[in-house]
Amino acid sequence: MPAVVIVGAQWGDEGKGKATDLLGSRVDYVVKFNGGNNAGHTVVIGDEKYALHLLPSGILSPGCVPVIGNGVVIDLDVLFQEIDGLNARGIDTSQLLVSANAHVIADYNRTLDKVNERFLGSRKIGTTGRGIGPTYADKMNRLGIRIQDLFDEKILRAKVEGALDLKNQILTKIYNRRAVSADEIVETLLGHVERLRPMVADTTLVLEQALKADKTVLLEAGQATLLDVDHGTYPFVTSSSATTGGACTGSGIPPTRVTRVIGIVKAYATRVGEGPFPTELFDEDGERLRTNGGEFGTTTGRPRRCGWYDAPVARYAARINGVTDFVLTKLDVLTGWDQIPVCVAYDVDGERVDEMPMTQTGFHHAKPIYEYFPGWHEDISAAREFSDLPANAQAYVRAVEAISGARISTVGVGPDREQTIVLHDLL
Ligand code: GDP
Ligand code: IMO
Ligand code: MG
């Protein structure tokens, strides 16, 4: 019966992949419902490390059906490369289902993503350059290419020609690039059809039948609350709905089915790309978080911007998503500081503000108001019970929990599956 949602509660890279993988063996379906290969989820199982971009992290759990939902945008080259990469490592991907309604990232949208960013100059978003924004823009403009269009060559050709009508004007007249040939695009897309066909399904129906048959469905977000196109730090966001609401529209599972919402939150904060980040550090502490936490992008390799834990952001994510449980990840990275600052509110132009400011200008002006908690120096990476943690680490977790808007049910003390402390079961 239950549909359980996993969402990022900050700016991404909180450890959603590890959390999904942890539950993978106990759920029947894992659905990716938004985003595309802008995501990068790292899962570590013993000596093996997997970087997943487009496939749901549940693909690593035998017996669990991975589903790419209608809310996802798919780069077919990447899809098949990722499948081949996993197959070569002995992972079975034959159960994968792909929604017929998901949109396809065509080559011209990858090009437009990159030239748009260059055109924006200092106003750029810092996108991953994977064509995500332009593909979602086409979807909203009703110019998108869907997976199902690949099965009807005539329709496909008409849609590609329709999309290119305007895009070629923009590419040639504004960006000084060469025009894209519809034939080439159609040919490339059709080249994937035979391999794709057996995976494509009416996934909304499959999931409805699964829930009716008492199966457990896990909905895994890409990106995060503060990157959500509606609820994030717009315009410095991705172009999809990365929050619980998006889990419903992006999968076709109705809200009344969702029984649990798990927010993944790091014990500090990171952000990739441009946009406001009140607790960002530009000093040695920031460098130390980046080094100790291995904070370099899984997708683009860019160094992640690092800062202290921001409780108003966590509370905001709790409220927007209806978080029932938080997974606090990377507590081990905070080992070694004498004291650890936590942002409890902001100073916005001389006024104390306890929640996310109403306006983006307010958020840009927000200066963190910190409370300081005593740190610890013991290695905590082998802790498996909460009581194994030093008293100050326990106190840090409890203090953060008290101001974050939901209980902390799991604490991560290392990248491996095993490096996990469970306080409350997540299923
Ligand atoms: P996602 O995009 O939310 O899935 O997160 P990423 O995989 O991009 O980034 C999280 C990184 O932290 C990955 O390299 C994980 O292996 C790693 N990780 C996850 N949980 C923990 C933890 O509790 N401790 C440490 N040290 N690393 C973790
Ligand atoms: P996961 O799922 C962190 C950021 C980009 C950029 C903005 C828009 O691994 O948490 P886009 O290419 O989506 O149009 O870029 O969003 N971004 C992410 N940052 N983790 C991610 O995914 C991200 N996906 C996109 O850096 O600032
Ligand atoms: Mg990531």
XYZ file of C-alpha atoms and ligand atoms in Angstrom:
483
model
C 0.000 0.000 0.000
C 2.489 2.646 0.994
C 4.120 5.117 -1.329
C 7.173 6.606 0.348
C 8.897 9.722 -0.968
C 12.588 10.594 -0.629
C 13.461 14.251 -1.236
C 16.524 16.441 -0.854
C 16.019 19.032 1.892
C 18.812 21.431 0.873
C 20.510 22.160 -2.489
C 21.130 18.592 -3.616
C 23.836 15.995 -3.011
C 22.550 15.298 0.495
C 22.938 11.540 0.039
C 19.592 10.618 -1.537
C 21.248 7.793 -3.468
C 22.570 6.113 -0.343
C 19.209 6.502 1.443
C 17.314 5.018 -1.506
C 19.754 2.143 -1.738
C 19.392 1.473 1.995
C 15.672 0.872 1.531
C 16.027 -0.794 -1.870
C 15.971 -4.367 -0.634
C 12.729 -3.717 1.271
C 10.682 -2.019 -1.440
C 9.153 -3.388 -4.623
C 9.499 -0.361 -6.915
C 11.815 2.657 -6.975
C 10.598 5.505 -9.169
C 12.650 8.465 -10.354
C 10.044 11.197 -10.848
C 11.880 14.383 -11.855
C 15.032 15.741 -13.419
C 17.377 13.842 -15.676
C 21.086 13.253 -15.905
C 21.772 16.529 -14.108
C 21.534 14.345 -10.995
C 24.470 12.394 -9.640
C 23.837 9.860 -6.909
C 26.725 7.900 -5.464
C 26.062 4.557 -3.841
C 28.804 2.640 -2.048
C 28.358 -1.069 -1.382
C 31.463 -2.587 0.193
C 34.328 -2.061 -2.260
C 32.023 -1.131 -5.116
C 31.113 2.474 -5.876
C 28.351 3.355 -8.345
C 27.580 6.796 -9.800
C 24.005 6.938 -11.077
C 22.643 9.824 -13.115
C 19.477 8.819 -14.880
C 18.623 5.439 -13.415
C 16.864 5.276 -10.042
C 19.221 4.134 -7.261
C 16.919 1.140 -6.673
C 18.450 -0.429 -9.790
C 21.193 -1.798 -7.519
C 18.716 -3.824 -5.443
C 17.832 -7.180 -6.970
C 14.091 -7.794 -6.846
C 13.224 -4.116 -6.935
C 11.667 -2.771 -10.139
C 13.287 0.522 -11.200
C 10.962 2.977 -12.936
C 11.694 6.194 -14.827
C 8.505 8.198 -14.378
C 6.692 10.625 -16.666
C 8.223 13.643 -14.889
C 11.748 12.759 -15.996
C 13.612 14.083 -19.046
C 15.669 11.374 -20.736
C 18.906 11.592 -22.692
C 18.750 8.265 -24.503
C 22.496 8.054 -25.122
C 23.092 8.463 -21.413
C 20.375 5.955 -20.552
C 21.954 3.209 -22.631
C 25.501 4.092 -21.564
C 24.444 3.845 -17.946
C 22.678 0.529 -18.515
C 25.726 -0.868 -20.367
C 28.039 0.316 -17.602
C 25.996 -1.451 -14.943
C 25.570 -4.609 -17.014
C 29.339 -4.778 -17.474
C 29.617 -4.805 -13.678
C 27.117 -7.627 -13.351
C 24.060 -5.556 -12.390
C 20.806 -6.766 -13.907
C 18.793 -3.932 -15.449
C 16.240 -6.029 -17.304
C 13.374 -4.984 -15.024
C 13.690 -1.281 -15.859
C 10.460 0.453 -16.921
C 10.331 3.782 -18.741
C 7.203 5.940 -18.900
C 5.811 6.487 -22.392
C 5.063 10.057 -21.297
C 8.582 10.998 -20.224
C 10.228 13.639 -22.398
C 13.357 13.157 -24.470
C 16.378 15.464 -24.321
C 17.132 16.145 -27.966
C 20.615 17.169 -29.026
C 19.549 20.749 -29.835
C 18.468 21.240 -26.209
C 21.894 20.256 -24.929
C 23.380 22.834 -27.308
C 20.859 25.488 -26.263
C 21.549 24.874 -22.552
C 25.223 25.633 -23.102
C 24.805 28.632 -25.399
C 22.070 30.108 -23.177
C 24.440 30.012 -20.228
C 27.201 31.661 -22.211
C 24.741 34.297 -23.394
C 23.667 35.033 -19.798
C 27.276 35.810 -18.807
C 27.349 37.034 -15.204
C 23.639 36.219 -14.857
C 24.234 32.532 -15.605
C 22.610 29.788 -13.485
C 25.595 27.435 -13.503
C 23.581 24.586 -15.030
C 25.005 21.133 -15.584
C 24.778 21.729 -19.351
C 22.773 18.561 -19.900
C 19.853 20.217 -21.713
C 17.515 19.987 -18.731
C 16.100 23.533 -18.753
C 15.421 23.770 -22.507
C 13.765 20.321 -22.507
C 11.386 21.237 -19.669
C 10.754 24.572 -21.411
C 9.729 22.652 -24.536
C 7.444 20.483 -22.409
C 5.681 23.551 -21.017
C 5.627 25.186 -24.455
C 4.025 22.011 -25.836
C 6.940 21.511 -28.189
C 8.458 18.535 -26.405
C 9.297 15.108 -27.791
C 7.979 12.251 -25.674
C 9.198 8.676 -25.496
C 5.985 7.490 -27.149
C 6.608 9.759 -30.159
C 9.546 7.548 -31.102
C 7.087 4.794 -31.978
C 5.350 6.882 -34.638
C 7.882 8.149 -37.152
C 5.458 10.519 -38.840
C 4.513 12.199 -35.582
C 8.131 12.277 -34.459
C 9.249 13.998 -37.632
C 6.435 16.553 -37.432
C 7.282 17.337 -33.801
C 11.018 17.681 -34.397
C 10.386 19.922 -37.411
C 7.938 21.976 -35.334
C 10.448 22.416 -32.526
C 13.257 23.317 -34.927
C 11.230 25.988 -36.744
C 11.935 28.511 -34.029
C 15.073 26.967 -32.548
C 16.978 27.140 -35.810
C 16.148 30.834 -36.070
C 17.511 31.345 -32.581
C 20.586 29.189 -33.148
C 21.559 30.833 -36.427
C 20.411 34.438 -35.983
C 21.087 35.023 -32.292
C 23.788 32.577 -31.365
C 25.584 32.379 -34.700
C 25.515 28.580 -34.669
C 24.731 26.271 -37.559
C 21.151 25.146 -38.110
C 20.204 21.683 -36.892
C 18.865 19.200 -39.405
C 15.548 17.578 -38.447
C 16.550 14.458 -40.380
C 19.655 13.960 -38.259
C 17.725 14.353 -35.020
C 14.976 11.985 -36.144
C 17.490 9.407 -37.328
C 19.406 9.490 -34.042
C 16.239 9.118 -31.996
C 14.892 6.314 -34.179
C 18.208 4.522 -33.764
C 17.231 3.881 -30.127
C 13.729 2.595 -30.745
C 14.256 -1.150 -30.858
C 16.303 -1.218 -27.682
C 13.884 1.096 -25.928
C 10.629 -0.614 -26.891
C 10.555 -3.458 -24.336
C 11.181 -1.055 -21.442
C 8.385 1.359 -22.248
C 5.191 1.070 -20.241
C 2.174 2.931 -18.949
C 3.984 3.348 -15.650
C 1.084 5.116 -13.920
C -1.018 2.008 -14.437
C 1.783 -0.322 -13.349
C 2.274 1.677 -10.148
C -1.430 1.851 -9.389
C -1.684 -1.918 -9.759
C 1.385 -2.379 -7.565
C -0.069 -0.243 -4.782
C -3.382 -2.093 -5.032
C -1.487 -5.365 -4.642
C 0.054 -4.041 -1.398
C 3.489 -3.448 -2.878
C 5.752 -0.715 -1.534
C 6.740 2.055 -3.916
C 9.635 4.403 -3.193
C 9.714 7.690 -5.077
C 13.263 9.024 -5.386
C 13.828 12.720 -6.095
C 16.661 14.187 -8.061
C 17.890 17.653 -6.988
C 16.268 19.152 -3.907
C 13.770 21.535 -2.302
C 15.888 24.665 -2.714
C 16.446 23.763 -6.392
C 12.719 23.151 -7.041
C 11.372 25.382 -9.802
C 8.482 26.597 -7.599
C 9.875 26.403 -4.093
C 13.604 26.899 -4.614
C 15.787 29.986 -4.885
C 14.363 30.946 -8.287
C 15.881 31.599 -10.820
C 18.855 29.698 -9.377
C 17.021 26.386 -9.530
C 16.623 23.412 -11.789
C 13.605 23.241 -14.100
C 11.588 20.481 -12.445
C 9.506 19.860 -9.314
C 11.881 18.139 -6.906
C 9.525 18.203 -3.914
C 6.757 15.867 -2.702
C 4.204 17.506 -4.993
C 6.476 16.684 -7.927
C 6.633 13.070 -6.769
C 2.892 12.832 -7.430
C 2.773 14.652 -10.771
C 6.006 13.034 -11.932
C 4.824 9.496 -11.257
C 1.034 9.646 -11.489
C 0.693 8.405 -7.905
C -1.976 10.479 -6.129
C -1.123 12.385 -2.903
C -3.575 10.269 -0.905
C -1.265 7.281 -1.424
C 1.808 8.892 0.109
C 2.273 7.693 3.674
C 5.800 8.806 4.456
C 8.082 11.598 3.297
C 11.775 11.215 4.042
C 13.861 14.399 3.819
C 17.573 13.911 3.299
C 19.665 16.573 4.962
C 23.425 16.899 5.352
C 24.898 17.746 8.767
C 26.234 20.864 7.015
C 25.226 22.388 3.654
C 26.514 22.460 0.081
C 25.460 23.995 -3.195
C 26.670 23.627 -6.796
C 26.221 26.405 -9.340
C 25.117 29.983 -8.723
C 22.579 31.426 -6.290
C 22.187 32.558 -2.696
C 23.600 30.421 0.119
C 23.581 32.301 3.454
C 25.866 29.967 5.449
C 28.476 29.623 2.692
C 32.054 29.648 3.981
C 34.958 31.201 2.113
C 37.570 30.349 4.722
C 39.546 27.343 5.962
C 36.446 25.793 7.504
C 34.774 25.716 4.090
C 37.863 24.168 2.538
C 37.989 21.581 5.303
C 34.328 20.626 4.826
C 34.949 20.261 1.082
C 38.027 18.086 1.576
C 36.694 15.951 4.427
C 33.296 15.563 2.775
C 34.667 14.891 -0.734
C 32.438 17.717 -1.938
C 33.063 17.588 -5.680
C 30.135 17.108 -8.071
C 29.302 13.554 -9.174
C 28.044 14.911 -12.508
C 30.298 17.822 -13.445
C 33.201 17.399 -11.013
C 32.787 21.020 -9.900
C 33.879 21.806 -6.316
C 30.739 22.205 -4.225
C 30.261 25.397 -2.229
C 30.222 24.469 1.478
C 28.700 26.019 4.608
C 27.222 25.284 8.027
C 23.849 23.669 8.706
C 20.969 26.024 8.016
C 17.971 25.228 10.218
C 15.500 27.666 8.569
C 16.225 25.884 5.260
C 15.566 22.485 6.873
C 12.326 23.767 8.462
C 11.260 25.160 5.105
C 11.924 21.800 3.436
C 10.010 20.029 6.212
C 7.010 22.259 5.613
C 7.036 22.270 1.793
C 7.417 18.500 1.558
C 5.513 17.375 4.657
C 8.651 15.613 5.878
C 7.841 12.878 8.408
C 11.441 11.723 8.912
C 14.834 13.235 8.291
C 17.932 11.275 7.376
C 20.894 13.298 8.661
C 23.900 12.395 6.525
C 27.664 12.941 6.732
C 27.828 13.558 10.482
C 31.327 12.006 10.314
C 32.518 14.954 8.217
C 32.009 17.288 11.204
C 34.500 15.345 13.332
C 37.459 17.423 14.499
C 35.996 20.874 15.156
C 36.087 22.305 18.696
C 32.745 23.941 18.133
C 30.197 23.700 15.352
C 28.056 26.655 14.287
C 24.428 26.069 13.291
C 22.392 28.776 11.605
C 19.187 29.224 13.639
C 17.794 32.394 12.000
C 18.857 35.220 9.688
C 19.652 38.851 10.025
C 18.002 40.486 7.029
C 18.948 44.143 6.738
C 19.156 44.501 10.522
C 16.019 42.520 11.362
C 15.906 39.001 12.812
C 14.027 36.627 10.505
C 13.314 33.111 11.795
C 12.006 31.500 8.606
C 12.926 31.633 4.913
C 12.473 35.295 3.919
C 9.433 35.919 1.730
C 11.409 37.486 -1.102
C 14.468 36.388 -2.991
C 16.047 39.786 -2.254
C 15.578 39.075 1.451
C 17.285 35.712 1.046
C 20.171 37.280 -0.848
C 20.616 39.736 2.054
C 20.231 37.092 4.784
C 23.190 36.817 7.146
C 23.213 33.726 9.335
C 22.671 34.036 13.090
C 24.646 31.167 14.601
C 24.398 29.110 17.750
C 27.526 27.168 18.628
C 27.592 23.562 19.724
C 30.566 21.726 21.244
C 32.307 19.454 18.737
C 34.010 16.057 19.077
C 37.323 14.612 17.961
C 36.671 10.853 18.118
C 36.335 8.924 14.834
C 32.623 8.097 14.568
C 32.693 6.182 11.272
C 32.351 2.812 13.026
C 29.363 3.852 15.172
C 26.270 1.724 14.497
C 24.111 2.658 17.490
C 23.238 6.161 18.584
C 24.847 5.403 21.943
C 28.164 4.659 20.137
C 28.423 8.380 19.289
C 30.362 10.708 21.601
C 28.069 12.735 23.881
C 28.711 15.953 21.924
C 27.807 14.300 18.618
C 24.581 12.992 20.159
C 23.832 16.459 21.485
C 24.497 17.993 18.046
C 22.015 15.604 16.413
C 19.383 16.299 19.075
C 19.917 20.061 18.857
C 19.591 20.041 15.071
C 16.504 17.829 15.318
C 14.815 20.214 17.752
C 14.989 23.099 15.253
C 14.517 21.310 11.910
C 10.799 20.555 11.871
C 10.754 16.741 11.922
C 12.391 13.896 13.795
C 15.777 12.524 12.700
C 15.287 8.829 12.037
C 18.655 7.877 10.563
C 22.175 9.256 10.899
C 24.921 8.632 8.328
C 28.508 8.231 9.535
C 30.146 7.218 6.246
C 29.324 6.500 2.587
C 28.915 2.737 2.951
C 25.504 1.096 3.359
C 26.652 -0.214 6.737
C 27.730 3.188 8.051
C 24.256 4.039 9.223
C 22.615 4.535 12.609
C 18.881 3.822 12.667
C 16.826 5.612 15.321
C 13.380 4.950 13.812
C 12.613 2.557 10.988
C 11.922 4.446 7.732
C 9.337 1.988 6.373
P 22.651 12.628 -3.846
O 22.774 13.397 -5.106
O 21.728 13.259 -2.857
O 22.369 11.168 -4.043
O 24.093 12.714 -3.146
P 25.527 12.479 -3.868
O 25.698 11.032 -4.074
O 25.676 13.399 -5.033
O 26.496 13.043 -2.756
C 26.564 12.490 -1.489
C 27.996 11.929 -1.280
O 28.181 11.652 0.096
C 28.244 10.610 -1.996
O 29.588 10.582 -2.371
C 27.971 9.561 -0.925
O 28.707 8.369 -1.122
C 28.443 10.269 0.303
N 27.739 9.943 1.541
C 26.424 9.657 1.748
N 26.163 9.527 3.062
C 27.332 9.751 3.708
C 27.719 9.786 5.092
O 26.917 9.612 5.995
N 29.048 10.068 5.350
C 29.968 10.312 4.378
N 31.230 10.584 4.726
N 29.627 10.275 3.080
C 28.335 10.017 2.744
P 21.379 15.599 -7.274
O 20.191 14.784 -7.670
C 23.269 19.542 -6.995
C 22.030 22.515 -9.987
C 23.068 22.960 -11.008
C 22.590 24.382 -11.251
C 21.074 24.260 -11.201
C 20.410 24.139 -12.566
O 22.687 14.931 -7.449
O 21.194 16.192 -5.900
P 20.308 22.199 -14.369
O 21.389 21.523 -15.141
O 19.485 21.272 -13.526
O 19.458 23.090 -15.218
O 21.094 23.180 -13.368
O 20.813 23.091 -10.434
N 21.828 21.049 -9.917
C 22.257 20.278 -8.915
N 23.010 20.565 -7.833
N 22.794 18.288 -7.163
C 22.011 17.993 -8.220
O 21.391 16.802 -8.366
C 21.751 18.988 -9.182
N 21.048 19.025 -10.347
C 21.099 20.281 -10.777
O 24.360 22.920 -10.464
O 22.984 25.231 -10.200
Mg 24.218 14.310 -6.327
